[in-house]
Amino acid sequence: LYGARECARIMLEEGLSARFSRHRAAGRAMSAGLRALGLALFGDDRFRMTNVTAAYIPQGIEGERVRQRMREDFEIEIGTAFGPLAGKVWRFGAMGYNARKHKILITLGALEAVLRAEGYGCQPGLAVEAALSAWNEA
């Protein structure tokens, strides 16, 4: 992983405007992909953060089992919630290095595979397709 100096160097090379734009694209893509999977997003779109997207865990799906399979099968960590949302939503981070197109697409593809293995009905490929389309929006 990168140290603080390396992260600062990368940030300065990229420039803040490009960095902010990349994070907006990542958040947009993640939201679009999750919706394409049929997941309802938590919160109001007008106030949605670009770096973390929360999605409700579908009925009949064990949230912790999905998180475990994402970690073990794909080495992808998705967050859970605390307080009144504990066990009701997952949190998908798209910040820093993970706010890159390939990271978003890999996460969505892995999530689709795990959800389908857990018996959740979603159409294969739609999440990645929606994310790619959303990434390229202005």
PDB file of N, CA, C and O in Angstrom, residues 74-123:
ATOM      1  N   PHE A  74     -13.144 -12.702  -3.358  1.00  0.00           N
ATOM      2  CA  PHE A  74     -12.681 -11.634  -4.236  1.00  0.00           C
ATOM      3  C   PHE A  74     -11.728 -10.639  -3.564  1.00  0.00           C
ATOM      4  O   PHE A  74     -11.259  -9.711  -4.221  1.00  0.00           O
ATOM      5  N   GLU A  75     -11.489 -10.792  -2.273  1.00  0.00           N
ATOM      6  CA  GLU A  75     -10.655  -9.864  -1.506  1.00  0.00           C
ATOM      7  C   GLU A  75     -11.167  -8.430  -1.608  1.00  0.00           C
ATOM      8  O   GLU A  75     -10.401  -7.479  -1.746  1.00  0.00           O
ATOM      9  N   ILE A  76     -12.494  -8.301  -1.550  1.00  0.00           N
ATOM     10  CA  ILE A  76     -13.150  -7.002  -1.585  1.00  0.00           C
ATOM     11  C   ILE A  76     -13.911  -6.824  -0.285  1.00  0.00           C
ATOM     12  O   ILE A  76     -14.707  -7.678   0.098  1.00  0.00           O
ATOM     13  N   GLU A  77     -13.652  -5.735   0.371  1.00  0.00           N
ATOM     14  CA  GLU A  77     -14.307  -5.428   1.646  1.00  0.00           C
ATOM     15  C   GLU A  77     -15.439  -4.445   1.405  1.00  0.00           C
ATOM     16  O   GLU A  77     -15.219  -3.377   0.841  1.00  0.00           O
ATOM     17  N   ILE A  78     -16.651  -4.847   1.791  1.00  0.00           N
ATOM     18  CA  ILE A  78     -17.760  -3.900   1.781  1.00  0.00           C
ATOM     19  C   ILE A  78     -18.182  -3.692   3.234  1.00  0.00           C
ATOM     20  O   ILE A  78     -18.093  -4.601   4.045  1.00  0.00           O
ATOM     21  N   GLY A  79     -18.598  -2.499   3.516  1.00  0.00           N
ATOM     22  CA  GLY A  79     -18.913  -2.141   4.892  1.00  0.00           C
ATOM     23  C   GLY A  79     -20.325  -2.522   5.277  1.00  0.00           C
ATOM     24  O   GLY A  79     -21.181  -2.816   4.444  1.00  0.00           O
ATOM     25  N   THR A  80     -20.519  -2.491   6.548  1.00  0.00           N
ATOM     26  CA  THR A  80     -21.849  -2.685   7.107  1.00  0.00           C
ATOM     27  C   THR A  80     -22.231  -1.365   7.772  1.00  0.00           C
ATOM     28  O   THR A  80     -21.536  -0.375   7.620  1.00  0.00           O
ATOM     29  N   ALA A  81     -23.316  -1.358   8.460  1.00  0.00           N
ATOM     30  CA  ALA A  81     -23.756  -0.134   9.122  1.00  0.00           C
ATOM     31  C   ALA A  81     -23.795  -0.363  10.624  1.00  0.00           C
ATOM     32  O   ALA A  81     -23.584  -1.470  11.112  1.00  0.00           O
ATOM     33  N   PHE A  82     -24.094   0.686  11.339  1.00  0.00           N
ATOM     34  CA  PHE A  82     -24.181   0.628  12.785  1.00  0.00           C
ATOM     35  C   PHE A  82     -25.426   1.399  13.195  1.00  0.00           C
ATOM     36  O   PHE A  82     -26.056   2.060  12.356  1.00  0.00           O
ATOM     37  N   GLY A  83     -25.781   1.316  14.446  1.00  0.00           N
ATOM     38  CA  GLY A  83     -26.970   2.022  14.917  1.00  0.00           C
ATOM     39  C   GLY A  83     -28.232   1.462  14.291  1.00  0.00           C
ATOM     40  O   GLY A  83     -28.343   0.260  14.061  1.00  0.00           O
ATOM     41  N   PRO A  84     -29.183   2.322  13.968  1.00  0.00           N
ATOM     42  CA  PRO A  84     -30.478   1.844  13.457  1.00  0.00           C
ATOM     43  C   PRO A  84     -30.392   1.181  12.078  1.00  0.00           C
ATOM     44  O   PRO A  84     -31.307   0.470  11.687  1.00  0.00           O
ATOM     45  N   LEU A  85     -29.295   1.358  11.347  1.00  0.00           N
ATOM     46  CA  LEU A  85     -29.158   0.729  10.032  1.00  0.00           C
ATOM     47  C   LEU A  85     -28.363  -0.580  10.081  1.00  0.00           C
ATOM     48  O   LEU A  85     -28.167  -1.219   9.044  1.00  0.00           O
ATOM     49  N   ALA A  86     -27.919  -0.990  11.262  1.00  0.00           N
ATOM     50  CA  ALA A  86     -27.150  -2.229  11.404  1.00  0.00           C
ATOM     51  C   ALA A  86     -27.948  -3.396  10.833  1.00  0.00           C
ATOM     52  O   ALA A  86     -29.113  -3.590  11.156  1.00  0.00           O
ATOM     53  N   GLY A  87     -27.301  -4.144   9.937  1.00  0.00           N
ATOM     54  CA  GLY A  87     -27.932  -5.306   9.327  1.00  0.00           C
ATOM     55  C   GLY A  87     -28.945  -4.974   8.245  1.00  0.00           C
ATOM     56  O   GLY A  87     -29.570  -5.872   7.686  1.00  0.00           O
ATOM     57  N   LYS A  88     -29.083  -3.697   7.909  1.00  0.00           N
ATOM     58  CA  LYS A  88     -30.068  -3.291   6.898  1.00  0.00           C
ATOM     59  C   LYS A  88     -29.433  -2.775   5.617  1.00  0.00           C
ATOM     60  O   LYS A  88     -30.073  -2.819   4.568  1.00  0.00           O
ATOM     61  N   VAL A  89     -28.211  -2.255   5.702  1.00  0.00           N
ATOM     62  CA  VAL A  89     -27.546  -1.734   4.507  1.00  0.00           C
ATOM     63  C   VAL A  89     -26.096  -2.197   4.450  1.00  0.00           C
ATOM     64  O   VAL A  89     -25.490  -2.530   5.465  1.00  0.00           O
ATOM     65  N   TRP A  90     -25.576  -2.206   3.214  1.00  0.00           N
ATOM     66  CA  TRP A  90     -24.143  -2.347   2.982  1.00  0.00           C
ATOM     67  C   TRP A  90     -23.624  -0.980   2.577  1.00  0.00           C
ATOM     68  O   TRP A  90     -24.348  -0.181   1.989  1.00  0.00           O
ATOM     69  N   ARG A  91     -22.357  -0.715   2.846  1.00  0.00           N
ATOM     70  CA  ARG A  91     -21.724   0.541   2.423  1.00  0.00           C
ATOM     71  C   ARG A  91     -20.582   0.200   1.476  1.00  0.00           C
ATOM     72  O   ARG A  91     -19.708  -0.593   1.811  1.00  0.00           O
ATOM     73  N   PHE A  92     -20.626   0.810   0.295  1.00  0.00           N
ATOM     74  CA  PHE A  92     -19.628   0.581  -0.744  1.00  0.00           C
ATOM     75  C   PHE A  92     -18.763   1.827  -0.877  1.00  0.00           C
ATOM     76  O   PHE A  92     -19.261   2.892  -1.227  1.00  0.00           O
ATOM     77  N   GLY A  93     -17.489   1.675  -0.585  1.00  0.00           N
ATOM     78  CA  GLY A  93     -16.569   2.800  -0.660  1.00  0.00           C
ATOM     79  C   GLY A  93     -15.980   2.945  -2.052  1.00  0.00           C
ATOM     80  O   GLY A  93     -15.636   1.954  -2.697  1.00  0.00           O
ATOM     81  N   ALA A  94     -15.890   4.176  -2.501  1.00  0.00           N
ATOM     82  CA  ALA A  94     -15.255   4.487  -3.786  1.00  0.00           C
ATOM     83  C   ALA A  94     -14.445   5.759  -3.576  1.00  0.00           C
ATOM     84  O   ALA A  94     -14.836   6.838  -3.985  1.00  0.00           O
ATOM     85  N   MET A  95     -13.327   5.600  -2.892  1.00  0.00           N
ATOM     86  CA  MET A  95     -12.506   6.767  -2.578  1.00  0.00           C
ATOM     87  C   MET A  95     -11.042   6.424  -2.793  1.00  0.00           C
ATOM     88  O   MET A  95     -10.660   5.258  -2.763  1.00  0.00           O
ATOM     89  N   GLY A  96     -10.264   7.461  -3.038  1.00  0.00           N
ATOM     90  CA  GLY A  96      -8.833   7.262  -3.241  1.00  0.00           C
ATOM     91  C   GLY A  96      -8.566   6.304  -4.382  1.00  0.00           C
ATOM     92  O   GLY A  96      -9.118   6.444  -5.475  1.00  0.00           O
ATOM     93  N   TYR A  97      -7.721   5.308  -4.130  1.00  0.00           N
ATOM     94  CA  TYR A  97      -7.358   4.341  -5.160  1.00  0.00           C
ATOM     95  C   TYR A  97      -8.573   3.564  -5.661  1.00  0.00           C
ATOM     96  O   TYR A  97      -8.626   3.175  -6.833  1.00  0.00           O
ATOM     97  N   ASN A  98      -9.544   3.313  -4.794  1.00  0.00           N
ATOM     98  CA  ASN A  98     -10.729   2.549  -5.188  1.00  0.00           C
ATOM     99  C   ASN A  98     -11.722   3.363  -6.006  1.00  0.00           C
ATOM    100  O   ASN A  98     -12.708   2.827  -6.484  1.00  0.00           O
ATOM    101  N   ALA A  99     -11.481   4.630  -6.179  1.00  0.00           N
ATOM    102  CA  ALA A  99     -12.344   5.472  -7.018  1.00  0.00           C
ATOM    103  C   ALA A  99     -11.809   5.464  -8.448  1.00  0.00           C
ATOM    104  O   ALA A  99     -11.632   6.488  -9.081  1.00  0.00           O
ATOM    105  N   ARG A 100     -11.546   4.285  -8.950  1.00  0.00           N
ATOM    106  CA  ARG A 100     -11.064   4.100 -10.315  1.00  0.00           C
ATOM    107  C   ARG A 100     -12.041   3.172 -11.037  1.00  0.00           C
ATOM    108  O   ARG A 100     -12.632   2.293 -10.430  1.00  0.00           O
ATOM    109  N   LYS A 101     -12.163   3.403 -12.330  1.00  0.00           N
ATOM    110  CA  LYS A 101     -13.161   2.670 -13.108  1.00  0.00           C
ATOM    111  C   LYS A 101     -13.047   1.157 -12.911  1.00  0.00           C
ATOM    112  O   LYS A 101     -14.036   0.483 -12.635  1.00  0.00           O
ATOM    113  N   HIS A 102     -11.855   0.617 -13.051  1.00  0.00           N
ATOM    114  CA  HIS A 102     -11.723  -0.840 -12.960  1.00  0.00           C
ATOM    115  C   HIS A 102     -12.078  -1.366 -11.575  1.00  0.00           C
ATOM    116  O   HIS A 102     -12.631  -2.467 -11.457  1.00  0.00           O
ATOM    117  N   LYS A 103     -11.817  -0.604 -10.537  1.00  0.00           N
ATOM    118  CA  LYS A 103     -12.162  -1.044  -9.181  1.00  0.00           C
ATOM    119  C   LYS A 103     -13.681  -1.095  -8.991  1.00  0.00           C
ATOM    120  O   LYS A 103     -14.214  -2.018  -8.369  1.00  0.00           O
ATOM    121  N   ILE A 104     -14.382  -0.096  -9.516  1.00  0.00           N
ATOM    122  CA  ILE A 104     -15.844  -0.072  -9.420  1.00  0.00           C
ATOM    123  C   ILE A 104     -16.422  -1.258 -10.186  1.00  0.00           C
ATOM    124  O   ILE A 104     -17.300  -1.977  -9.689  1.00  0.00           O
ATOM    125  N   LEU A 105     -15.938  -1.482 -11.403  1.00  0.00           N
ATOM    126  CA  LEU A 105     -16.453  -2.568 -12.237  1.00  0.00           C
ATOM    127  C   LEU A 105     -16.187  -3.933 -11.618  1.00  0.00           C
ATOM    128  O   LEU A 105     -17.065  -4.808 -11.624  1.00  0.00           O
ATOM    129  N   ILE A 106     -15.004  -4.128 -11.065  1.00  0.00           N
ATOM    130  CA  ILE A 106     -14.668  -5.394 -10.407  1.00  0.00           C
ATOM    131  C   ILE A 106     -15.574  -5.622  -9.199  1.00  0.00           C
ATOM    132  O   ILE A 106     -16.087  -6.720  -8.983  1.00  0.00           O
ATOM    133  N   THR A 107     -15.776  -4.589  -8.402  1.00  0.00           N
ATOM    134  CA  THR A 107     -16.635  -4.709  -7.214  1.00  0.00           C
ATOM    135  C   THR A 107     -18.053  -5.089  -7.613  1.00  0.00           C
ATOM    136  O   THR A 107     -18.658  -5.990  -7.018  1.00  0.00           O
ATOM    137  N   LEU A 108     -18.592  -4.418  -8.612  1.00  0.00           N
ATOM    138  CA  LEU A 108     -19.960  -4.710  -9.036  1.00  0.00           C
ATOM    139  C   LEU A 108     -20.081  -6.110  -9.640  1.00  0.00           C
ATOM    140  O   LEU A 108     -21.054  -6.826  -9.379  1.00  0.00           O
ATOM    141  N   GLY A 109     -19.095  -6.509 -10.427  1.00  0.00           N
ATOM    142  CA  GLY A 109     -19.113  -7.864 -10.989  1.00  0.00           C
ATOM    143  C   GLY A 109     -19.034  -8.925  -9.908  1.00  0.00           C
ATOM    144  O   GLY A 109     -19.736  -9.939  -9.961  1.00  0.00           O
ATOM    145  N   ALA A 110     -18.194  -8.688  -8.915  1.00  0.00           N
ATOM    146  CA  ALA A 110     -18.068  -9.632  -7.797  1.00  0.00           C
ATOM    147  C   ALA A 110     -19.359  -9.685  -6.989  1.00  0.00           C
ATOM    148  O   ALA A 110     -19.825 -10.765  -6.619  1.00  0.00           O
ATOM    149  N   LEU A 111     -19.928  -8.525  -6.716  1.00  0.00           N
ATOM    150  CA  LEU A 111     -21.177  -8.486  -5.955  1.00  0.00           C
ATOM    151  C   LEU A 111     -22.277  -9.235  -6.704  1.00  0.00           C
ATOM    152  O   LEU A 111     -23.026 -10.006  -6.106  1.00  0.00           O
ATOM    153  N   GLU A 112     -22.368  -9.018  -7.998  1.00  0.00           N
ATOM    154  CA  GLU A 112     -23.365  -9.738  -8.796  1.00  0.00           C
ATOM    155  C   GLU A 112     -23.171 -11.252  -8.658  1.00  0.00           C
ATOM    156  O   GLU A 112     -24.123 -11.991  -8.438  1.00  0.00           O
ATOM    157  N   ALA A 113     -21.933 -11.717  -8.789  1.00  0.00           N
ATOM    158  CA  ALA A 113     -21.647 -13.151  -8.692  1.00  0.00           C
ATOM    159  C   ALA A 113     -22.044 -13.703  -7.328  1.00  0.00           C
ATOM    160  O   ALA A 113     -22.664 -14.772  -7.234  1.00  0.00           O
ATOM    161  N   VAL A 114     -21.713 -12.972  -6.266  1.00  0.00           N
ATOM    162  CA  VAL A 114     -22.040 -13.434  -4.916  1.00  0.00           C
ATOM    163  C   VAL A 114     -23.552 -13.425  -4.697  1.00  0.00           C
ATOM    164  O   VAL A 114     -24.118 -14.392  -4.179  1.00  0.00           O
ATOM    165  N   LEU A 115     -24.206 -12.356  -5.106  1.00  0.00           N
ATOM    166  CA  LEU A 115     -25.656 -12.292  -4.929  1.00  0.00           C
ATOM    167  C   LEU A 115     -26.368 -13.409  -5.688  1.00  0.00           C
ATOM    168  O   LEU A 115     -27.294 -14.038  -5.169  1.00  0.00           O
ATOM    169  N   ARG A 116     -25.939 -13.671  -6.901  1.00  0.00           N
ATOM    170  CA  ARG A 116     -26.556 -14.752  -7.688  1.00  0.00           C
ATOM    171  C   ARG A 116     -26.315 -16.102  -7.011  1.00  0.00           C
ATOM    172  O   ARG A 116     -27.219 -16.940  -6.953  1.00  0.00           O
ATOM    173  N   ALA A 117     -25.124 -16.317  -6.472  1.00  0.00           N
ATOM    174  CA  ALA A 117     -24.823 -17.561  -5.764  1.00  0.00           C
ATOM    175  C   ALA A 117     -25.661 -17.704  -4.506  1.00  0.00           C
ATOM    176  O   ALA A 117     -25.957 -18.828  -4.073  1.00  0.00           O
ATOM    177  N   GLU A 118     -26.075 -16.586  -3.946  1.00  0.00           N
ATOM    178  CA  GLU A 118     -26.905 -16.595  -2.739  1.00  0.00           C
ATOM    179  C   GLU A 118     -28.402 -16.658  -3.067  1.00  0.00           C
ATOM    180  O   GLU A 118     -29.233 -16.563  -2.182  1.00  0.00           O
ATOM    181  N   GLY A 119     -28.727 -16.779  -4.353  1.00  0.00           N
ATOM    182  CA  GLY A 119     -30.117 -16.942  -4.749  1.00  0.00           C
ATOM    183  C   GLY A 119     -30.854 -15.667  -5.113  1.00  0.00           C
ATOM    184  O   GLY A 119     -32.064 -15.679  -5.341  1.00  0.00           O
ATOM    185  N   TYR A 120     -30.131 -14.563  -5.178  1.00  0.00           N
ATOM    186  CA  TYR A 120     -30.761 -13.286  -5.541  1.00  0.00           C
ATOM    187  C   TYR A 120     -30.871 -13.202  -7.057  1.00  0.00           C
ATOM    188  O   TYR A 120     -29.893 -13.399  -7.778  1.00  0.00           O
ATOM    189  N   GLY A 121     -32.051 -12.891  -7.545  1.00  0.00           N
ATOM    190  CA  GLY A 121     -32.273 -12.816  -8.982  1.00  0.00           C
ATOM    191  C   GLY A 121     -31.902 -11.462  -9.549  1.00  0.00           C
ATOM    192  O   GLY A 121     -32.522 -10.454  -9.221  1.00  0.00           O
ATOM    193  N   CYS A 122     -30.883 -11.432 -10.368  1.00  0.00           N
ATOM    194  CA  CYS A 122     -30.504 -10.210 -11.080  1.00  0.00           C
ATOM    195  C   CYS A 122     -29.976 -10.628 -12.446  1.00  0.00           C
ATOM    196  O   CYS A 122     -29.452 -11.721 -12.607  1.00  0.00           O
ATOM    197  N   GLN A 123     -30.134  -9.759 -13.404  1.00  0.00           N
ATOM    198  CA  GLN A 123     -29.708 -10.076 -14.766  1.00  0.00           C
ATOM    199  C   GLN A 123     -28.201  -9.903 -14.902  1.00  0.00           C
ATOM    200  O   GLN A 123     -27.673  -8.821 -14.616  1.00  0.00           O
TER     201      GLN A 123
END
